[in-house]
mmCIF file with all atom_site columns, C-alpha atoms in Angstrom:
data_model
loop_
_atom_site.group_PDB
_atom_site.id
_atom_site.type_symbol
_atom_site.label_atom_id
_atom_site.label_alt_id
_atom_site.label_comp_id
_atom_site.label_asym_id
_atom_site.label_entity_id
_atom_site.label_seq_id
_atom_site.pdbx_PDB_ins_code
_atom_site.Cartn_x
_atom_site.Cartn_y
_atom_site.Cartn_z
_atom_site.occupancy
_atom_site.B_iso_or_equiv
_atom_site.pdbx_formal_charge
_atom_site.auth_seq_id
_atom_site.auth_comp_id
_atom_site.auth_asym_id
_atom_site.auth_atom_id
_atom_site.pdbx_PDB_model_num
ATOM 1   C CA . MET Z 1 1   ? 16.057  -12.163 -42.748 1.00 48.00 ? 1   MET Z CA 1
ATOM 2   C CA . PHE Z 1 2   ? 14.739  -8.679  -40.071 1.00 52.00 ? 2   PHE Z CA 1
ATOM 3   C CA . PHE Z 1 3   ? 11.813  -8.143  -42.817 1.00 55.00 ? 3   PHE Z CA 1
ATOM 4   C CA . THR Z 1 4   ? 10.470  -11.694 -42.004 1.00 54.00 ? 4   THR Z CA 1
ATOM 5   C CA . LEU Z 1 5   ? 10.293  -11.956 -38.458 1.00 55.00 ? 5   LEU Z CA 1
ATOM 6   C CA . LYS Z 1 6   ? 7.900   -8.339  -37.995 1.00 57.00 ? 6   LYS Z CA 1
ATOM 7   C CA . ILE Z 1 7   ? 5.078   -10.197 -39.989 1.00 58.00 ? 7   ILE Z CA 1
ATOM 8   C CA . PHE Z 1 8   ? 5.399   -13.150 -37.060 1.00 61.00 ? 8   PHE Z CA 1
ATOM 9   C CA . LYS Z 1 9   ? 5.218   -10.241 -34.940 1.00 61.00 ? 9   LYS Z CA 1
ATOM 10  C CA . LYS Z 1 10  ? 1.702   -10.256 -32.627 1.00 62.00 ? 10  LYS Z CA 1
ATOM 11  C CA . LYS Z 1 11  ? 0.011   -7.216  -33.040 1.00 63.00 ? 11  LYS Z CA 1
ATOM 12  C CA . PRO Z 1 12  ? -1.511  -5.683  -29.369 1.00 66.00 ? 12  PRO Z CA 1
ATOM 13  C CA . ARG Z 1 13  ? -4.704  -6.340  -28.943 1.00 74.00 ? 13  ARG Z CA 1
ATOM 14  C CA . VAL Z 1 14  ? -7.205  -3.467  -29.857 1.00 80.00 ? 14  VAL Z CA 1
ATOM 15  C CA . TYR Z 1 15  ? -11.076 -3.841  -28.585 1.00 83.00 ? 15  TYR Z CA 1
ATOM 16  C CA . THR Z 1 16  ? -14.141 -2.290  -29.706 1.00 88.00 ? 16  THR Z CA 1
ATOM 17  C CA . LYS Z 1 17  ? -15.917 0.920   -28.126 1.00 92.00 ? 17  LYS Z CA 1
ATOM 18  C CA . ILE Z 1 18  ? -18.241 -1.200  -25.943 1.00 92.00 ? 18  ILE Z CA 1
ATOM 19  C CA . GLU Z 1 19  ? -14.951 -3.275  -24.507 1.00 92.00 ? 19  GLU Z CA 1
ATOM 20  C CA . SER Z 1 20  ? -13.005 -0.327  -23.752 1.00 93.00 ? 20  SER Z CA 1
ATOM 21  C CA . HIS Z 1 21  ? -15.563 1.130   -22.010 1.00 93.00 ? 21  HIS Z CA 1
ATOM 22  C CA . ILE Z 1 22  ? -16.354 -2.066  -19.828 1.00 93.00 ? 22  ILE Z CA 1
ATOM 23  C CA . PHE Z 1 23  ? -12.982 -2.913  -19.391 1.00 94.00 ? 23  PHE Z CA 1
ATOM 24  C CA . GLY Z 1 24  ? -12.056 0.510   -18.073 1.00 93.00 ? 24  GLY Z CA 1
ATOM 25  C CA . ILE Z 1 25  ? -15.637 0.136   -15.492 1.00 92.00 ? 25  ILE Z CA 1
ATOM 26  C CA . ILE Z 1 26  ? -13.899 -3.179  -14.133 1.00 93.00 ? 26  ILE Z CA 1
ATOM 27  C CA . THR Z 1 27  ? -10.731 -1.865  -13.792 1.00 93.00 ? 27  THR Z CA 1
ATOM 28  C CA . GLU Z 1 28  ? -12.235 1.004   -12.254 1.00 93.00 ? 28  GLU Z CA 1
ATOM 29  C CA . LEU Z 1 29  ? -13.877 -1.116  -9.574  1.00 93.00 ? 29  LEU Z CA 1
ATOM 30  C CA . LEU Z 1 30  ? -11.372 -3.329  -9.078  1.00 93.00 ? 30  LEU Z CA 1
ATOM 31  C CA . LYS Z 1 31  ? -8.983  -0.370  -7.870  1.00 92.00 ? 31  LYS Z CA 1
ATOM 32  C CA . VAL Z 1 32  ? -11.915 1.108   -5.041  1.00 92.00 ? 32  VAL Z CA 1
ATOM 33  C CA . ALA Z 1 33  ? -11.003 -1.667  -2.149  1.00 90.00 ? 33  ALA Z CA 1
ATOM 34  C CA . SER Z 1 34  ? -14.930 -1.248  -1.120  1.00 92.00 ? 34  SER Z CA 1
ATOM 35  C CA . THR Z 1 35  ? -15.364 -3.794  -3.850  1.00 93.00 ? 35  THR Z CA 1
ATOM 36  C CA . ASP Z 1 36  ? -15.730 -7.884  -3.367  1.00 94.00 ? 36  ASP Z CA 1
ATOM 37  C CA . ILE Z 1 37  ? -14.026 -9.967  -5.389  1.00 94.00 ? 37  ILE Z CA 1
ATOM 38  C CA . ASN Z 1 38  ? -15.754 -13.366 -4.718  1.00 94.00 ? 38  ASN Z CA 1
ATOM 39  C CA . VAL Z 1 39  ? -14.386 -16.490 -7.449  1.00 92.00 ? 39  VAL Z CA 1
ATOM 40  C CA . ASP Z 1 40  ? -15.838 -19.602 -8.164  1.00 92.00 ? 40  ASP Z CA 1
ATOM 41  C CA . GLU Z 1 41  ? -12.949 -21.824 -9.889  1.00 86.00 ? 41  GLU Z CA 1
ATOM 42  C CA . LEU Z 1 42  ? -14.910 -24.638 -11.106 1.00 89.00 ? 42  LEU Z CA 1
ATOM 43  C CA . GLY Z 1 43  ? -17.965 -23.222 -12.431 1.00 90.00 ? 43  GLY Z CA 1
ATOM 44  C CA . GLY Z 1 44  ? -15.750 -20.592 -13.587 1.00 91.00 ? 44  GLY Z CA 1
ATOM 45  C CA . LYS Z 1 45  ? -17.838 -17.179 -12.469 1.00 95.00 ? 45  LYS Z CA 1
ATOM 46  C CA . TYR Z 1 46  ? -16.143 -14.613 -10.933 1.00 96.00 ? 46  TYR Z CA 1
ATOM 47  C CA . TYR Z 1 47  ? -18.162 -11.839 -9.083  1.00 96.00 ? 47  TYR Z CA 1
ATOM 48  C CA . LEU Z 1 48  ? -17.471 -7.929  -8.602  1.00 95.00 ? 48  LEU Z CA 1
ATOM 49  C CA . SER Z 1 49  ? -19.884 -6.085  -6.166  1.00 95.00 ? 49  SER Z CA 1
ATOM 50  C CA . ASN Z 1 50  ? -19.294 -2.906  -5.332  1.00 93.00 ? 50  ASN Z CA 1
ATOM 51  C CA . GLU Z 1 51  ? -22.254 -2.011  -2.593  1.00 91.00 ? 51  GLU Z CA 1
ATOM 52  C CA . GLU Z 1 52  ? -21.493 2.032   -2.132  1.00 91.00 ? 52  GLU Z CA 1
ATOM 53  C CA . GLN Z 1 53  ? -21.661 2.130   -5.902  1.00 88.00 ? 53  GLN Z CA 1
ATOM 54  C CA . HIS Z 1 54  ? -24.635 -0.049  -6.387  1.00 91.00 ? 54  HIS Z CA 1
ATOM 55  C CA . PHE Z 1 55  ? -22.629 -2.039  -8.628  1.00 92.00 ? 55  PHE Z CA 1
ATOM 56  C CA . LYS Z 1 56  ? -22.121 -5.675  -9.657  1.00 95.00 ? 56  LYS Z CA 1
ATOM 57  C CA . VAL Z 1 57  ? -20.134 -7.583  -12.295 1.00 95.00 ? 57  VAL Z CA 1
ATOM 58  C CA . THR Z 1 58  ? -20.779 -11.530 -13.399 1.00 95.00 ? 58  THR Z CA 1
ATOM 59  C CA . ILE Z 1 59  ? -18.403 -13.167 -15.193 1.00 95.00 ? 59  ILE Z CA 1
ATOM 60  C CA . LEU Z 1 60  ? -19.171 -15.921 -17.007 1.00 95.00 ? 60  LEU Z CA 1
ATOM 61  C CA . SER Z 1 61  ? -15.623 -17.337 -18.408 1.00 92.00 ? 61  SER Z CA 1
ATOM 62  C CA . ASN Z 1 62  ? -17.058 -20.786 -19.830 1.00 92.00 ? 62  ASN Z CA 1
ATOM 63  C CA . ASP Z 1 63  ? -19.277 -19.030 -21.856 1.00 93.00 ? 63  ASP Z CA 1
ATOM 64  C CA . TYR Z 1 64  ? -17.000 -15.989 -22.319 1.00 95.00 ? 64  TYR Z CA 1
ATOM 65  C CA . VAL Z 1 65  ? -20.617 -13.809 -20.960 1.00 96.00 ? 65  VAL Z CA 1
ATOM 66  C CA . ILE Z 1 66  ? -20.321 -10.603 -18.588 1.00 96.00 ? 66  ILE Z CA 1
ATOM 67  C CA . ARG Z 1 67  ? -23.050 -9.363  -16.640 1.00 95.00 ? 67  ARG Z CA 1
ATOM 68  C CA . LEU Z 1 68  ? -23.223 -5.813  -15.613 1.00 94.00 ? 68  LEU Z CA 1
ATOM 69  C CA . THR Z 1 69  ? -26.058 -4.902  -12.899 1.00 93.00 ? 69  THR Z CA 1
ATOM 70  C CA . ASN Z 1 70  ? -26.557 -1.431  -10.853 1.00 91.00 ? 70  ASN Z CA 1
ATOM 71  C CA . THR Z 1 71  ? -29.928 -0.439  -9.207  1.00 87.00 ? 71  THR Z CA 1
ATOM 72  C CA . HIS Z 1 72  ? -31.590 0.370   -12.642 1.00 88.00 ? 72  HIS Z CA 1
ATOM 73  C CA . ASP Z 1 73  ? -30.244 -2.194  -15.315 1.00 90.00 ? 73  ASP Z CA 1
ATOM 74  C CA . SER Z 1 74  ? -28.284 -5.444  -15.902 1.00 91.00 ? 74  SER Z CA 1
ATOM 75  C CA . VAL Z 1 75  ? -26.773 -5.774  -19.563 1.00 92.00 ? 75  VAL Z CA 1
ATOM 76  C CA . ALA Z 1 76  ? -25.390 -9.552  -20.281 1.00 93.00 ? 76  ALA Z CA 1
ATOM 77  C CA . GLU Z 1 77  ? -23.297 -10.160 -23.566 1.00 94.00 ? 77  GLU Z CA 1
ATOM 78  C CA . LYS Z 1 78  ? -21.098 -12.755 -24.829 1.00 95.00 ? 78  LYS Z CA 1
ATOM 79  C CA . TYR Z 1 79  ? -17.647 -11.083 -26.051 1.00 94.00 ? 79  TYR Z CA 1
ATOM 80  C CA . ASP Z 1 80  ? -14.764 -11.890 -27.556 1.00 92.00 ? 80  ASP Z CA 1
ATOM 81  C CA . LYS Z 1 81  ? -12.985 -15.436 -26.145 1.00 93.00 ? 81  LYS Z CA 1
ATOM 82  C CA . MET Z 1 82  ? -9.688  -12.846 -25.950 1.00 93.00 ? 82  MET Z CA 1
ATOM 83  C CA . PHE Z 1 83  ? -11.570 -9.551  -24.689 1.00 94.00 ? 83  PHE Z CA 1
ATOM 84  C CA . VAL Z 1 84  ? -12.793 -12.035 -21.454 1.00 94.00 ? 84  VAL Z CA 1
ATOM 85  C CA . GLU Z 1 85  ? -9.597  -13.980 -20.924 1.00 94.00 ? 85  GLU Z CA 1
ATOM 86  C CA . ASP Z 1 86  ? -8.304  -10.382 -20.514 1.00 94.00 ? 86  ASP Z CA 1
ATOM 87  C CA . VAL Z 1 87  ? -10.724 -9.066  -18.229 1.00 95.00 ? 87  VAL Z CA 1
ATOM 88  C CA . LEU Z 1 88  ? -10.227 -12.589 -16.117 1.00 95.00 ? 88  LEU Z CA 1
ATOM 89  C CA . ARG Z 1 89  ? -6.382  -11.584 -16.298 1.00 94.00 ? 89  ARG Z CA 1
ATOM 90  C CA . ALA Z 1 90  ? -7.434  -8.325  -14.496 1.00 94.00 ? 90  ALA Z CA 1
ATOM 91  C CA . VAL Z 1 91  ? -9.211  -10.141 -12.298 1.00 94.00 ? 91  VAL Z CA 1
ATOM 92  C CA . LYS Z 1 92  ? -7.275  -12.773 -11.129 1.00 93.00 ? 92  LYS Z CA 1
ATOM 93  C CA . GLU Z 1 93  ? -4.077  -10.371 -10.343 1.00 94.00 ? 93  GLU Z CA 1
ATOM 94  C CA . GLU Z 1 94  ? -6.122  -7.971  -7.987  1.00 94.00 ? 94  GLU Z CA 1
ATOM 95  C CA . LYS Z 1 95  ? -7.589  -10.984 -6.471  1.00 92.00 ? 95  LYS Z CA 1
ATOM 96  C CA . HIS Z 1 96  ? -4.063  -12.325 -6.032  1.00 92.00 ? 96  HIS Z CA 1
ATOM 97  C CA . ARG Z 1 97  ? -2.776  -8.714  -5.181  1.00 92.00 ? 97  ARG Z CA 1
ATOM 98  C CA . ARG Z 1 98  ? -5.160  -8.323  -2.218  1.00 90.00 ? 98  ARG Z CA 1
ATOM 99  C CA . MET Z 1 99  ? -4.481  -11.599 -1.062  1.00 90.00 ? 99  MET Z CA 1
ATOM 100 C CA . GLU Z 1 100 ? -0.651  -10.928 -0.527  1.00 91.00 ? 100 GLU Z CA 1
ATOM 101 C CA . VAL Z 1 101 ? -1.388  -8.279  1.376   1.00 86.00 ? 101 VAL Z CA 1
ATOM 102 C CA . VAL Z 1 102 ? -4.037  -9.822  4.032   1.00 85.00 ? 102 VAL Z CA 1
ATOM 103 C CA . TYR Z 1 103 ? -1.098  -12.613 3.863   1.00 86.00 ? 103 TYR Z CA 1
ATOM 104 C CA . ASP Z 1 104 ? 1.613   -10.360 4.170   1.00 86.00 ? 104 ASP Z CA 1
ATOM 105 C CA . SER Z 1 105 ? -0.022  -8.739  7.233   1.00 85.00 ? 105 SER Z CA 1
ATOM 106 C CA . ILE Z 1 106 ? -1.475  -11.728 8.829   1.00 90.00 ? 106 ILE Z CA 1
ATOM 107 C CA . THR Z 1 107 ? 2.704   -12.906 8.122   1.00 89.00 ? 107 THR Z CA 1
ATOM 108 C CA . ASN Z 1 108 ? 3.545   -9.487  10.517  1.00 88.00 ? 108 ASN Z CA 1
ATOM 109 C CA . SER Z 1 109 ? 1.130   -9.828  13.276  1.00 89.00 ? 109 SER Z CA 1
ATOM 110 C CA . ILE Z 1 110 ? 2.594   -13.341 13.782  1.00 91.00 ? 110 ILE Z CA 1
ATOM 111 C CA . GLU Z 1 111 ? 6.053   -12.741 13.525  1.00 91.00 ? 111 GLU Z CA 1
ATOM 112 C CA . LYS Z 1 112 ? 5.205   -9.910  16.315  1.00 91.00 ? 112 LYS Z CA 1
ATOM 113 C CA . MET Z 1 113 ? 3.119   -11.751 18.142  1.00 92.00 ? 113 MET Z CA 1
ATOM 114 C CA . ALA Z 1 114 ? 6.207   -14.650 17.951  1.00 90.00 ? 114 ALA Z CA 1
ATOM 115 C CA . GLU Z 1 115 ? 8.388   -11.972 19.027  1.00 91.00 ? 115 GLU Z CA 1
ATOM 116 C CA . ARG Z 1 116 ? 6.920   -10.778 22.594  1.00 91.00 ? 116 ARG Z CA 1
ATOM 117 C CA . LEU Z 1 117 ? 6.214   -14.275 23.674  1.00 90.00 ? 117 LEU Z CA 1
ATOM 118 C CA . HIS Z 1 118 ? 9.947   -15.142 22.929  1.00 88.00 ? 118 HIS Z CA 1
ATOM 119 C CA . ASN Z 1 119 ? 10.363  -11.818 25.179  1.00 88.00 ? 119 ASN Z CA 1
ATOM 120 C CA . ARG Z 1 120 ? 8.378   -12.597 27.679  1.00 90.00 ? 120 ARG Z CA 1
ATOM 121 C CA . LEU Z 1 121 ? 10.027  -15.710 27.992  1.00 88.00 ? 121 LEU Z CA 1
ATOM 122 C CA . ILE Z 1 122 ? 13.455  -14.479 28.110  1.00 87.00 ? 122 ILE Z CA 1
ATOM 123 C CA . GLU Z 1 123 ? 12.487  -12.145 31.030  1.00 86.00 ? 123 GLU Z CA 1
ATOM 124 C CA . SER Z 1 124 ? 10.156  -14.694 32.873  1.00 84.00 ? 124 SER Z CA 1
ATOM 125 C CA . ASN Z 1 125 ? 13.796  -16.693 32.562  1.00 83.00 ? 125 ASN Z CA 1
ATOM 126 C CA . GLU Z 1 126 ? 15.326  -13.701 33.452  1.00 80.00 ? 126 GLU Z CA 1
ATOM 127 C CA . GLN Z 1 127 ? 13.092  -12.848 37.101  1.00 81.00 ? 127 GLN Z CA 1
ATOM 128 C CA . GLU Z 1 128 ? 13.195  -17.046 38.154  1.00 79.00 ? 128 GLU Z CA 1
ATOM 129 C CA . SER Z 1 129 ? 17.203  -16.788 37.223  1.00 78.00 ? 129 SER Z CA 1
ATOM 130 C CA . LYS Z 1 130 ? 17.287  -13.951 39.579  1.00 74.00 ? 130 LYS Z CA 1
ATOM 131 C CA . SER Z 1 131 ? 15.065  -15.788 42.706  1.00 73.00 ? 131 SER Z CA 1
ATOM 132 C CA . VAL Z 1 132 ? 17.035  -19.132 42.145  1.00 68.00 ? 132 VAL Z CA 1
ATOM 133 C CA . ARG Z 1 133 ? 20.557  -16.794 42.944  1.00 69.00 ? 133 ARG Z CA 1
ATOM 134 C CA . ARG Z 1 134 ? 18.396  -15.194 45.522  1.00 69.00 ? 134 ARG Z CA 1
ATOM 135 C CA . LEU Z 1 135 ? 17.501  -18.612 47.106  1.00 64.00 ? 135 LEU Z CA 1
ATOM 136 C CA . GLU Z 1 136 ? 21.235  -19.877 46.702  1.00 67.00 ? 136 GLU Z CA 1
ATOM 137 C CA . THR Z 1 137 ? 22.725  -16.827 48.078  1.00 67.00 ? 137 THR Z CA 1
ATOM 138 C CA . LYS Z 1 138 ? 20.257  -16.638 51.265  1.00 63.00 ? 138 LYS Z CA 1
ATOM 139 C CA . SER Z 1 139 ? 21.411  -20.610 51.746  1.00 62.00 ? 139 SER Z CA 1
ATOM 140 C CA . ASP Z 1 140 ? 24.842  -19.928 51.173  1.00 61.00 ? 140 ASP Z CA 1
ATOM 141 C CA . LYS Z 1 141 ? 24.377  -17.206 53.941  1.00 60.00 ? 141 LYS Z CA 1
ATOM 142 C CA . SER Z 1 142 ? 22.561  -19.481 56.285  1.00 60.00 ? 142 SER Z CA 1
ATOM 143 C CA . ASN Z 1 143 ? 25.285  -22.163 55.706  1.00 59.00 ? 143 ASN Z CA 1
ATOM 144 C CA . ASN Z 1 144 ? 27.886  -19.904 56.607  1.00 57.00 ? 144 ASN Z CA 1
ATOM 145 C CA . LYS Z 1 145 ? 26.086  -18.779 59.711  1.00 55.00 ? 145 LYS Z CA 1
ATOM 146 C CA . LYS Z 1 146 ? 26.013  -22.592 61.024  1.00 51.00 ? 146 LYS Z CA 1
ATOM 147 C CA . VAL Z 1 147 ? 29.045  -23.310 59.919  1.00 48.00 ? 147 VAL Z CA 1
ATOM 148 C CA . ASN Z 1 148 ? 30.352  -20.390 62.802  1.00 48.00 ? 148 ASN Z CA 1
ATOM 149 C CA . TYR Z 1 149 ? 28.637  -21.463 65.776  1.00 48.00 ? 149 TYR Z CA 1
#
């Protein structure tokens, strides 16, 4: 029974030399913060560009085509569906991770602004309360003086 289960076990995907090389290039580009990631979900197009390294990658998910462009060359090839889906998964994960970082940063900024506003309102209310107390104290003293006359 255990032997039959091993037959149905999915084997890990083995890439060709070229696919491994391209996957390596793309993952290295994704690691660099200066690499821009742009997505056209409707058109099924994904763009990576790194101006510092003069390198661009275009992934056409509908056609399973990956285009690599640098200052000297531009090469577009059609690849295996599974390979392109693996590349897209890596791109989408990095895009999502970057969006989370931005979201967390914005959330932290908003929370700090709200906290400062809250503290400012508390200070303002305390100052207002002190001035009201002073007025009450002055009016009480002036009332006491009038009673004494």
